[in-house]
Short mmCIF file of C-alpha atoms and ligand atoms in Angstrom, two decimals:
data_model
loop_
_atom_site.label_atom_id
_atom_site.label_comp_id
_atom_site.label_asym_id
_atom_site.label_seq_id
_atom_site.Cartn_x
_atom_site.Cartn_y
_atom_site.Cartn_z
CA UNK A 612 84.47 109.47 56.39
CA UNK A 613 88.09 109.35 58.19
CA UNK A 614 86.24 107.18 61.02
CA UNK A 615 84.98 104.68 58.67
CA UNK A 616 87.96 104.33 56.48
CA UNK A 617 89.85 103.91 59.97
CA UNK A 618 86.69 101.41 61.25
CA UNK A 619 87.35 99.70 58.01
CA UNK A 620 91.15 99.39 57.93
CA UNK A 621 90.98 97.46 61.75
CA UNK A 622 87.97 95.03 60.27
CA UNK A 623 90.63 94.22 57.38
CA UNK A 624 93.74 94.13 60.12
CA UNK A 625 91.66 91.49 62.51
CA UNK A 626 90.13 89.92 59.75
CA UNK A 627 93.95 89.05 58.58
CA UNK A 628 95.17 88.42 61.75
CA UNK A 629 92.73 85.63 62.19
CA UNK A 630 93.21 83.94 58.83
CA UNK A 631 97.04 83.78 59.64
CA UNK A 632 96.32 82.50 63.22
CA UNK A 633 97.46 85.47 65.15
CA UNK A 634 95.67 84.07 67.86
CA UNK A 635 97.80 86.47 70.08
CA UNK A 636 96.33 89.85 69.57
CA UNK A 637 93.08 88.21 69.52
CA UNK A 638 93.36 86.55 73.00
CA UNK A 639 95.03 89.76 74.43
CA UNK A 640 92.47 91.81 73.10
CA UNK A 641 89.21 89.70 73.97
CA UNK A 642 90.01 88.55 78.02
CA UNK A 643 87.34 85.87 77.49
CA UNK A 644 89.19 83.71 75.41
CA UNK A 645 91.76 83.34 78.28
CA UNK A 646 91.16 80.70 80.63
CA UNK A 647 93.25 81.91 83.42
CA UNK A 648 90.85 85.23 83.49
CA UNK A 649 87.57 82.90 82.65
CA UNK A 650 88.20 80.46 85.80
CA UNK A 651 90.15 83.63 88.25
CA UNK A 652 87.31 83.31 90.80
CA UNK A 653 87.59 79.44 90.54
CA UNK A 654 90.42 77.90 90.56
CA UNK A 655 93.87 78.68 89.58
CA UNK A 656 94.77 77.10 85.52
CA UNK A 657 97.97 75.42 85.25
CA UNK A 658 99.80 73.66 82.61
CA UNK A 659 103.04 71.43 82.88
CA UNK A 660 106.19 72.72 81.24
CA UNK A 661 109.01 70.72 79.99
CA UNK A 662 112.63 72.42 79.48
CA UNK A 663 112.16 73.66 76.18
CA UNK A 664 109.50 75.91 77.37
CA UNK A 665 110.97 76.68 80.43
CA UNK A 666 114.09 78.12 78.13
CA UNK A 667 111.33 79.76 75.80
CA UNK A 668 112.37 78.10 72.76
CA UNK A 669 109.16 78.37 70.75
CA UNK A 670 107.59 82.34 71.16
CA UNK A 671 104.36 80.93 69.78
CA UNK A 672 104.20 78.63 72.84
CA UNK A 673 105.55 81.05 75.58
CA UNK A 674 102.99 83.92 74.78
CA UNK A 675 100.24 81.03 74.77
CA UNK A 676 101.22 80.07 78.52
CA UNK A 677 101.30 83.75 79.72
CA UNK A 678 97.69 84.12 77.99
CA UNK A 679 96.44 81.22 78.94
CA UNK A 680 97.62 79.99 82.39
CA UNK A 681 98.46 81.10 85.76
CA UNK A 682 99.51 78.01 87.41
CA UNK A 683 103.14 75.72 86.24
CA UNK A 684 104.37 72.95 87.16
CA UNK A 685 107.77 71.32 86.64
CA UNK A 686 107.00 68.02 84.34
CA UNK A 687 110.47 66.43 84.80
CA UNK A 688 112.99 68.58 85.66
CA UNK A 689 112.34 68.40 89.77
CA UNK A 690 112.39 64.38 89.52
CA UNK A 691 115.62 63.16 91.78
CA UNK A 692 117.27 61.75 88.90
CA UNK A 693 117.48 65.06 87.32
CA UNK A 694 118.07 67.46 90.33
CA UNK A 695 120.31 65.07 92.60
CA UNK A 696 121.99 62.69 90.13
CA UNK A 697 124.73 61.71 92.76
CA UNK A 698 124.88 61.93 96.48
CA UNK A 699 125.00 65.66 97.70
CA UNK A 700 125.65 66.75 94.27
CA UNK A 701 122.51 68.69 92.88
CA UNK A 702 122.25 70.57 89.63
CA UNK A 703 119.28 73.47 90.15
CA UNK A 704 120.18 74.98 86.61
CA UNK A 705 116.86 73.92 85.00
CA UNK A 706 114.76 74.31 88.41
CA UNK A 707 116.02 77.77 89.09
CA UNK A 708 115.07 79.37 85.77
CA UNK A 709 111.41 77.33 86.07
CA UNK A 710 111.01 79.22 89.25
CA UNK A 711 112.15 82.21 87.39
CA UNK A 712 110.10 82.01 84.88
CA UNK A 713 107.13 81.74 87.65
CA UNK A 714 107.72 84.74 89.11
CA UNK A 715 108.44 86.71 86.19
CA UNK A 716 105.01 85.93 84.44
CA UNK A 717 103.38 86.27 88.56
CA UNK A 718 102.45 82.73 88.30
CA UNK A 719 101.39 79.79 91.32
CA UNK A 720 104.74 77.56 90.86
CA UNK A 721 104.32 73.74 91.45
CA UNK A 722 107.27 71.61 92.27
CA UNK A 723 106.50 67.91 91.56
CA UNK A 724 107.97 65.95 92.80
CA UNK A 725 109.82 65.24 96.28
CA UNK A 726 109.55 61.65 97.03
CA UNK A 727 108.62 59.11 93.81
CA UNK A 728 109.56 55.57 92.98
CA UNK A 729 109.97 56.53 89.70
CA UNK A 730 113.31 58.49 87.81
CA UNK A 731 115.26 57.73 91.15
CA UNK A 732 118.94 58.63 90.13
CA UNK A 733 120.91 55.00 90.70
CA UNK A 734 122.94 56.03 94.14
CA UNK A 735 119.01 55.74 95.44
CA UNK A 736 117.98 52.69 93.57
CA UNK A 737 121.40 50.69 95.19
CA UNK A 738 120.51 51.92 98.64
CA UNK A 739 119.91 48.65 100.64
CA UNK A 740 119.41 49.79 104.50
CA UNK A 741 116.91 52.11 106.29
CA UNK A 742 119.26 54.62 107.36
CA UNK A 743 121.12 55.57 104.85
CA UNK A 744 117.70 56.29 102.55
CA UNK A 745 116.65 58.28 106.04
CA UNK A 746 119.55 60.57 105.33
CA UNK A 747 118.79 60.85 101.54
CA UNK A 748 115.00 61.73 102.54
CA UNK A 749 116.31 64.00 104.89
CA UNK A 750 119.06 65.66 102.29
CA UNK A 751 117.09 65.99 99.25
CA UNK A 752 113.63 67.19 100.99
CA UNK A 753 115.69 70.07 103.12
CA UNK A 754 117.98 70.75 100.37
CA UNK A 755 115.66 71.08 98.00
CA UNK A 756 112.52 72.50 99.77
CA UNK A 757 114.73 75.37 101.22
CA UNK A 758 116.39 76.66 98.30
CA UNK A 759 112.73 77.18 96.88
CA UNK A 760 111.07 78.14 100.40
CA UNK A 761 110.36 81.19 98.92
CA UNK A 762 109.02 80.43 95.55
CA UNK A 763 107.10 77.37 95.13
CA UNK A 764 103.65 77.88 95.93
CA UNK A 765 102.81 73.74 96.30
CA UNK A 766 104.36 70.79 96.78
CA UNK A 767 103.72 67.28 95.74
CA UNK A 768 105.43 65.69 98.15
CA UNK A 769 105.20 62.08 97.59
CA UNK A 770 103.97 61.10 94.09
CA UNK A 771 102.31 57.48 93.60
CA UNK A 772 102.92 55.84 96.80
CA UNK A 773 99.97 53.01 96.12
CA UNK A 774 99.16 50.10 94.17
CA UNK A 775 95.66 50.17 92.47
CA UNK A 776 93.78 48.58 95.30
CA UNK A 777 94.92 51.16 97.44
CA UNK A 778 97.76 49.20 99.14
CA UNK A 779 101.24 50.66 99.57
CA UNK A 780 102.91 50.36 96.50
CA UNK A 781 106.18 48.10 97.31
CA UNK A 782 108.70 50.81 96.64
CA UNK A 783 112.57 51.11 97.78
CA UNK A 784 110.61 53.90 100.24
CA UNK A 785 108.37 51.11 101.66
CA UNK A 786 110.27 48.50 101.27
CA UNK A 787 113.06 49.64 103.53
CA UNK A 788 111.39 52.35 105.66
CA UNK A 789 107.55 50.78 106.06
CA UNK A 790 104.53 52.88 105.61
CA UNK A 791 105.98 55.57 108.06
CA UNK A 792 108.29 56.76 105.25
CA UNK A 793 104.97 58.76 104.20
CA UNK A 794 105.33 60.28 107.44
CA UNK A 795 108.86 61.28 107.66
CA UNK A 796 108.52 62.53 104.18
CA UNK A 797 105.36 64.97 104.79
CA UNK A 798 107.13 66.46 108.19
CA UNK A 799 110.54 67.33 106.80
CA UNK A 800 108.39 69.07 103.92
CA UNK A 801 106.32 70.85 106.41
CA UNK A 802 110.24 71.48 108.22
CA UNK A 803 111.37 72.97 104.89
CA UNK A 804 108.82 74.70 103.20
CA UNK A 805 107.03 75.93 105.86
CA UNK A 806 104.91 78.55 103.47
CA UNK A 807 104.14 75.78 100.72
CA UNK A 808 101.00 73.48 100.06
CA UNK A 809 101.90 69.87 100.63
CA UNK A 810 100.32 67.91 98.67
CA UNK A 811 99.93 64.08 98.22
CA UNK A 812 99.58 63.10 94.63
CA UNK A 813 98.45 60.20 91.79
CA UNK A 814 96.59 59.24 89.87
CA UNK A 815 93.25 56.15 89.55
CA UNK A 816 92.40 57.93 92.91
CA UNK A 817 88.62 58.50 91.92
CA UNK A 818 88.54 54.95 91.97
CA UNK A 819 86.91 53.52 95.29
CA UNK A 820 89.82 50.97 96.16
CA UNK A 821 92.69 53.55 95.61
CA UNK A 822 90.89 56.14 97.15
CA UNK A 823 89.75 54.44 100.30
CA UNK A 824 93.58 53.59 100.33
CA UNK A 825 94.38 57.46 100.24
CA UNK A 826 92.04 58.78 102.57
CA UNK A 827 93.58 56.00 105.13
CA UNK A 828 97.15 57.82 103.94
CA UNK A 829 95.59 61.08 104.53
CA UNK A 830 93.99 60.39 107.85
CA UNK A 831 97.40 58.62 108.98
CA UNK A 832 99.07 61.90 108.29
CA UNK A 833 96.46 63.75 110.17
CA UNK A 834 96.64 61.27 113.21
CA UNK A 835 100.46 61.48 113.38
CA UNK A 836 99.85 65.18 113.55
CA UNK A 837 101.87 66.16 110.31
CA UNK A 838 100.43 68.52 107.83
CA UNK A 839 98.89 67.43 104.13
CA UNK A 840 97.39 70.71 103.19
CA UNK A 841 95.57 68.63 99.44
CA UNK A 842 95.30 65.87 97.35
CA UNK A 843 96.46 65.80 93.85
CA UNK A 844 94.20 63.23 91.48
CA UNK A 845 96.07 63.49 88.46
CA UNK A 846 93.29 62.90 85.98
CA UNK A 847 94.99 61.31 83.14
CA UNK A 848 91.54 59.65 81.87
CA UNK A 849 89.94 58.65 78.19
CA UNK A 850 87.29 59.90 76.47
CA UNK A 851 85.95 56.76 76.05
CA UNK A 852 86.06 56.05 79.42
CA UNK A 853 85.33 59.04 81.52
CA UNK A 854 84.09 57.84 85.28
CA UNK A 855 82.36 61.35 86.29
CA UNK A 856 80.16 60.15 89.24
CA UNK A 857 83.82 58.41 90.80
CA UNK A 858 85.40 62.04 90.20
CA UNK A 859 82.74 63.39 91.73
CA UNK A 860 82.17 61.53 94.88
CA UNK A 861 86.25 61.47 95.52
CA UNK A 862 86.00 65.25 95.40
CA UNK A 863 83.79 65.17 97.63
CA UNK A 864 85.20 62.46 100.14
CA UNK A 865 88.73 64.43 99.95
CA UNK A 866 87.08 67.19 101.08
CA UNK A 867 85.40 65.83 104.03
CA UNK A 868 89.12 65.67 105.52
CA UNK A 869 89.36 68.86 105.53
CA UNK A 870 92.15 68.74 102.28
CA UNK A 871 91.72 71.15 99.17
CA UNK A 872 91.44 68.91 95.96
CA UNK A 873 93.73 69.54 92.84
CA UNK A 874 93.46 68.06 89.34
CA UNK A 875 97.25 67.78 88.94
CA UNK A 876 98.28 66.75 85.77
CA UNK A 877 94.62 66.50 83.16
CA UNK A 878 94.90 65.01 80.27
CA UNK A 879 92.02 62.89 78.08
CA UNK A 880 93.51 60.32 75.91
CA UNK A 881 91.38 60.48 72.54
CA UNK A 882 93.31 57.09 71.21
CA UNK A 883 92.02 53.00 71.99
CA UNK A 884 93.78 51.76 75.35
CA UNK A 885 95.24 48.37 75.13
CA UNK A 886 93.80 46.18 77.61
CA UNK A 887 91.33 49.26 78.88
CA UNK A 888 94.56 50.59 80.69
CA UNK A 889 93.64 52.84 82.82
CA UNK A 890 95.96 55.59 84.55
CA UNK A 891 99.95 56.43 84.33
CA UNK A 892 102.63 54.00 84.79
CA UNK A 893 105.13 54.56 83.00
CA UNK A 894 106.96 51.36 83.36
CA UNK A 895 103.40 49.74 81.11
CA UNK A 896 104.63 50.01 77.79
CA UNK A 897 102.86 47.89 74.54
CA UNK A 898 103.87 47.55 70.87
CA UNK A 899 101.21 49.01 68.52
CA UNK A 900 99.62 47.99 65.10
CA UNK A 901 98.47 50.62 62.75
CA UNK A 902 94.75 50.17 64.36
CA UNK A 903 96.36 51.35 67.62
CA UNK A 904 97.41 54.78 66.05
CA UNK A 905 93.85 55.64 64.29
CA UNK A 906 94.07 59.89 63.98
CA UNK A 907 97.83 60.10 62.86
CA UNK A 908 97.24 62.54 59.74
CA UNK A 909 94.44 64.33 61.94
CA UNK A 910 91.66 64.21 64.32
CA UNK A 911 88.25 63.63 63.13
CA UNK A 912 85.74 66.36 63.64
CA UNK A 913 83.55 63.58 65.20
CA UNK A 914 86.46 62.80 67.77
CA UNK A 915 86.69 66.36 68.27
CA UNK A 916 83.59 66.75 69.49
CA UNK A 917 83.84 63.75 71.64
CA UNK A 918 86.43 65.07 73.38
CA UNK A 919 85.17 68.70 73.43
CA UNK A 920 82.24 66.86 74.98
CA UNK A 921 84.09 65.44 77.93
CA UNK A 922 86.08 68.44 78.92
CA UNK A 923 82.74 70.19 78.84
CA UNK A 924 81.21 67.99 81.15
CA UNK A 925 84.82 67.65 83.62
CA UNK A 926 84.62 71.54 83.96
CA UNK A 927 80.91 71.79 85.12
CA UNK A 928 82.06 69.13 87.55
CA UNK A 929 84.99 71.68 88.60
CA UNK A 930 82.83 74.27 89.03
CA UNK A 931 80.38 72.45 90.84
CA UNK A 932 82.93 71.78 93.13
CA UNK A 933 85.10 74.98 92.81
CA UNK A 934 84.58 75.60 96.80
CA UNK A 935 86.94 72.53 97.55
CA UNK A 936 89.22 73.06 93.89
CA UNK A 937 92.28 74.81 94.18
CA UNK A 938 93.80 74.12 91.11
CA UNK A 939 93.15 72.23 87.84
CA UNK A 940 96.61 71.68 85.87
CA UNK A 941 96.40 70.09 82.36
CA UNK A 942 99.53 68.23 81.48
CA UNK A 943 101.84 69.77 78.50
CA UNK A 944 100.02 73.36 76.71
CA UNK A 945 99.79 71.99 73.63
CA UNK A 946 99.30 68.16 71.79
CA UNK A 947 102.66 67.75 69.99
CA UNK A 948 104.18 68.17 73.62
CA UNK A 949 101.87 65.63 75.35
CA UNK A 950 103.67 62.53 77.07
CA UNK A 951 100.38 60.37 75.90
CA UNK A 952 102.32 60.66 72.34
CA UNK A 953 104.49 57.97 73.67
CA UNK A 954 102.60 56.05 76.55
CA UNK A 955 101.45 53.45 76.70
CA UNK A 956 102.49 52.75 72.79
CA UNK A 957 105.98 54.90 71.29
CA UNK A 958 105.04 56.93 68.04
CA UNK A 959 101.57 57.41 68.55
CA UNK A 960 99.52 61.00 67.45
CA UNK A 961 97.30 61.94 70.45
CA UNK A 962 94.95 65.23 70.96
CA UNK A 963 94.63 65.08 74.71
CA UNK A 964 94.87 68.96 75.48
CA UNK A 965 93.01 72.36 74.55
CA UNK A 966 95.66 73.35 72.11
CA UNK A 967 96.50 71.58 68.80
CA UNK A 968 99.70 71.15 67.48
CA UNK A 969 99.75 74.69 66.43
CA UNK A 970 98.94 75.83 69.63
CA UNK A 971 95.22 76.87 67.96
CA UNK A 972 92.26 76.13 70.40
CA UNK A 973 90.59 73.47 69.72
CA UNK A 974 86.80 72.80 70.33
CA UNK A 975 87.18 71.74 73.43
CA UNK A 976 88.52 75.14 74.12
CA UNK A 977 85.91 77.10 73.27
CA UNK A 978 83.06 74.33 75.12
CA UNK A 979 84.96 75.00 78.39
CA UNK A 980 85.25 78.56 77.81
CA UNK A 981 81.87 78.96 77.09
CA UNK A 982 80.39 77.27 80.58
CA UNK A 983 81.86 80.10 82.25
CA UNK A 984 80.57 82.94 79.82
CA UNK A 985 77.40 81.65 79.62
CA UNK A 986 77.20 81.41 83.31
CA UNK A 987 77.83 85.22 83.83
O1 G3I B 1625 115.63 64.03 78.42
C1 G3I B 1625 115.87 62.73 77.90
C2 G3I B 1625 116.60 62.81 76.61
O2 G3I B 1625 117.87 63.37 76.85
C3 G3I B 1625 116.71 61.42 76.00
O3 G3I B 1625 117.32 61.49 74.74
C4 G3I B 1625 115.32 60.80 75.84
C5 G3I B 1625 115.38 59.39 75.30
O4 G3I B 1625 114.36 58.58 75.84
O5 G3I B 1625 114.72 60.76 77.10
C6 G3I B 1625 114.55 62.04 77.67
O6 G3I B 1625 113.95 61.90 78.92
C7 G3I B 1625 112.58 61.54 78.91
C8 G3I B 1625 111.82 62.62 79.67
O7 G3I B 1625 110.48 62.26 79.81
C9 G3I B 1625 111.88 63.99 78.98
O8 G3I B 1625 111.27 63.92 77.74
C10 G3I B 1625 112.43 60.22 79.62
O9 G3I B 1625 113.02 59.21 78.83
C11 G3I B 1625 110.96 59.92 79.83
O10 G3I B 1625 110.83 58.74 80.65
C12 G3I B 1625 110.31 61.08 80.55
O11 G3I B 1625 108.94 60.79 80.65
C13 G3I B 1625 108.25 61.54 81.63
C14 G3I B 1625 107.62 60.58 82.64
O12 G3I B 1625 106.82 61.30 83.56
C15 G3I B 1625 108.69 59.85 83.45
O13 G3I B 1625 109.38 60.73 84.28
C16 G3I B 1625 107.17 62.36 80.94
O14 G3I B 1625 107.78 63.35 80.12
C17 G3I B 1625 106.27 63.02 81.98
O15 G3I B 1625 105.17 63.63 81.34
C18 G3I B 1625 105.76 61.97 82.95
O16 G3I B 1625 104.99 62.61 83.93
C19 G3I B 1625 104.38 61.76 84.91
C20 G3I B 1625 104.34 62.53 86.23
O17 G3I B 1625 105.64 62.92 86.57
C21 G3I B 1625 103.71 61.66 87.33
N1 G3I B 1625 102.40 61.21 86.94
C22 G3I B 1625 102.33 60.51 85.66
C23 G3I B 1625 102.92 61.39 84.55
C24 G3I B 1625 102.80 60.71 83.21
O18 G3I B 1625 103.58 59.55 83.19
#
């Protein structure tokens, strides 16, 4: 009788906990909900975190990433605008406790990114002759990649260096220093961070004409004898437009180099593209009519299931592949942190991760989860 009034009173207790979305004690209780313990033989699970979350603002949100992930990477606050806003003068505040929080919670630590064309801090942008962006190469990759020598796991070392038919993008980088700048960049990373991945990273590069344009990057590297230990293809893709037989062969072609594969930074856009945009500039921006922002109240179960769809078919991919996978890191933990709010359109309501705006799973969750269990 004691036994089934106690049997009873948990029933009640995890019946209650569910209906108030204490998703918590469920996840901590029931190790295949958690994706980081699902995929552990895989491929490690990452998710980008901004500086609210590296400051563990919202609890909700900081017990989800312990649960959930075992992989972070730095969404902004590594970019050279942010970490070396003047000449020599660097402000680690924000990087130091992201490492922190990385080795506190035993997790692989990303730093993204070294060299980008993007969020340059001014000093860079007014640079005009090759040497003096030599010595800011030099300073920031040294400075920066031996004050964390010990504690990021992976580097992306040069983010976005190519146009969309895979030639060089026409950066200050290439503009004053040529294609060797690629070079330079990789070797005083490899100087550095001796311990750390080095990774090259962007994103359209399932696509045959950026690709072929990154495995000539790649093979340069190789041929000048520096070391690229991966390739980062961001995956910021659409559900309407998911290009699974590109993904797969460019997993496959990376590989043949000899390079582990990452998916850097996944996302899938559930909202209509302008133009069919495809990929992440952030410099394409577009106005939007209400038609452009369809799901603002909520996202339609049909949607849902669209999009619970794709992720189900990206992870058998993954795990298809998991041999030549190192990582696959969606970017944000939950959809009211997502970047693809604001991009290409400002103001939009997007569902592009696992976790909804109440960092509940969402379909898509459970579909990817399931592979894995069903597998066993
Ligand atoms: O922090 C400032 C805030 O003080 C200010 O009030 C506000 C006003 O605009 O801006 C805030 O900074 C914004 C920052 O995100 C933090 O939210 C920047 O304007 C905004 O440009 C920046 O966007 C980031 C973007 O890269 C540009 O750096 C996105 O969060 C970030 O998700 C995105 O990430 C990139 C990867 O690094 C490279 N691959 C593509 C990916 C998506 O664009």
């Amino acid at each position: 009788m004691k036994n089934y009034k106690r049997l009873s009173v948990s029933i009640a207790f995890a019946m209650v906990a569910l209906l108030f979305g204490c998703k918590r004690t469920v996840y901590q209780r029931d190790n295949p909900n958690s994706l980081k313990e699902v995929f552990k033989d895989d491929f490690f699970i990452g998710t980008a975190l901004n500086i609210n979350q590296i400051n563990k603002k919202d609890a909700a949100t900081d017990s989800l990433i312990s649960i959930q992930f075992n992989a972070i990477t730095a969404e902004n606050i590594m970019k050279a605008k942010l970490i070396h806003p003047t000449w020599g003068q660097f402000d680690f505040d924000a990087a130091d406790k992201f490492v922190e929080y990385g080795k506190l919670k035993d997790m692989y630590i990303v730093g993204h990114t070294l060299i980008w064309h993007s969020q340059l801090p001014p000093f860079v942008q007014a640079i005009t002759d090759a040497d003096s962006l030599r010595q800011f190469m030099e300073l920031h990759i040294h400075t920066i990649g031996q004050r964390y020598a010990s504690s990021v796991d992976s580097w992306d070392v040069v983010n976005e260096a190519l146009n969309e038919d895979g030639s060089w993008r026409e950066s200050v980088f290439y503009e004053l220093l040529g294609e060797e700048y690629i070079v330079e960049a990789f070797r005083k990373a490899a100087e550095a961070a001796p311990n750390a991945a080095l990774y090259y990273n962007d994103y359209n590069i399932e696509q045959s004409q950026k690709r072929a344009g990154v495995i000539r990057l790649i093979k340069k590297l190789q041929e000048a004898g520096v070391r690229i230990d991966g390739v980062g293809i961001q995956g910021h893709w659409n559900i309407n437009n998911l290009q699974l037989d590109a993904i797969e062969e460019s997993i496959q072609e990376y590989a043949k180099l000899g390079v582990k594969v990452a998916i850097t930074e996944l996302d899938l856009s559930v909202l209509p593209n302008p133009w069919d945009l495809q990929g992440a500039d952030v410099n394409q921006q577009f106005k939007g009519g209400l038609n452009m922002d369809p799901y603002a109240d909520q996202l339609p179960d049909s949607v849902g299931r669209l999009l619970a769809d794709s992720y189900e078919q990206l992870f058998r991919l993954f795990l298809k592949h998991r041999d030549k996978i190192s990582r696959v890191t969606f970017w944000g933990t939950n959809d009211s942190q997502s970047w693809l709010n604001n991009w290409p359109i400002v103001g939009r309501t997007n569902y592009p991760l696992l976790f909804d705006r109440n960092n509940h799973p969402k379909e898509a969750f459970y579909r990817i989860i399931s592979i894995k269990n069903n597998l066993d």
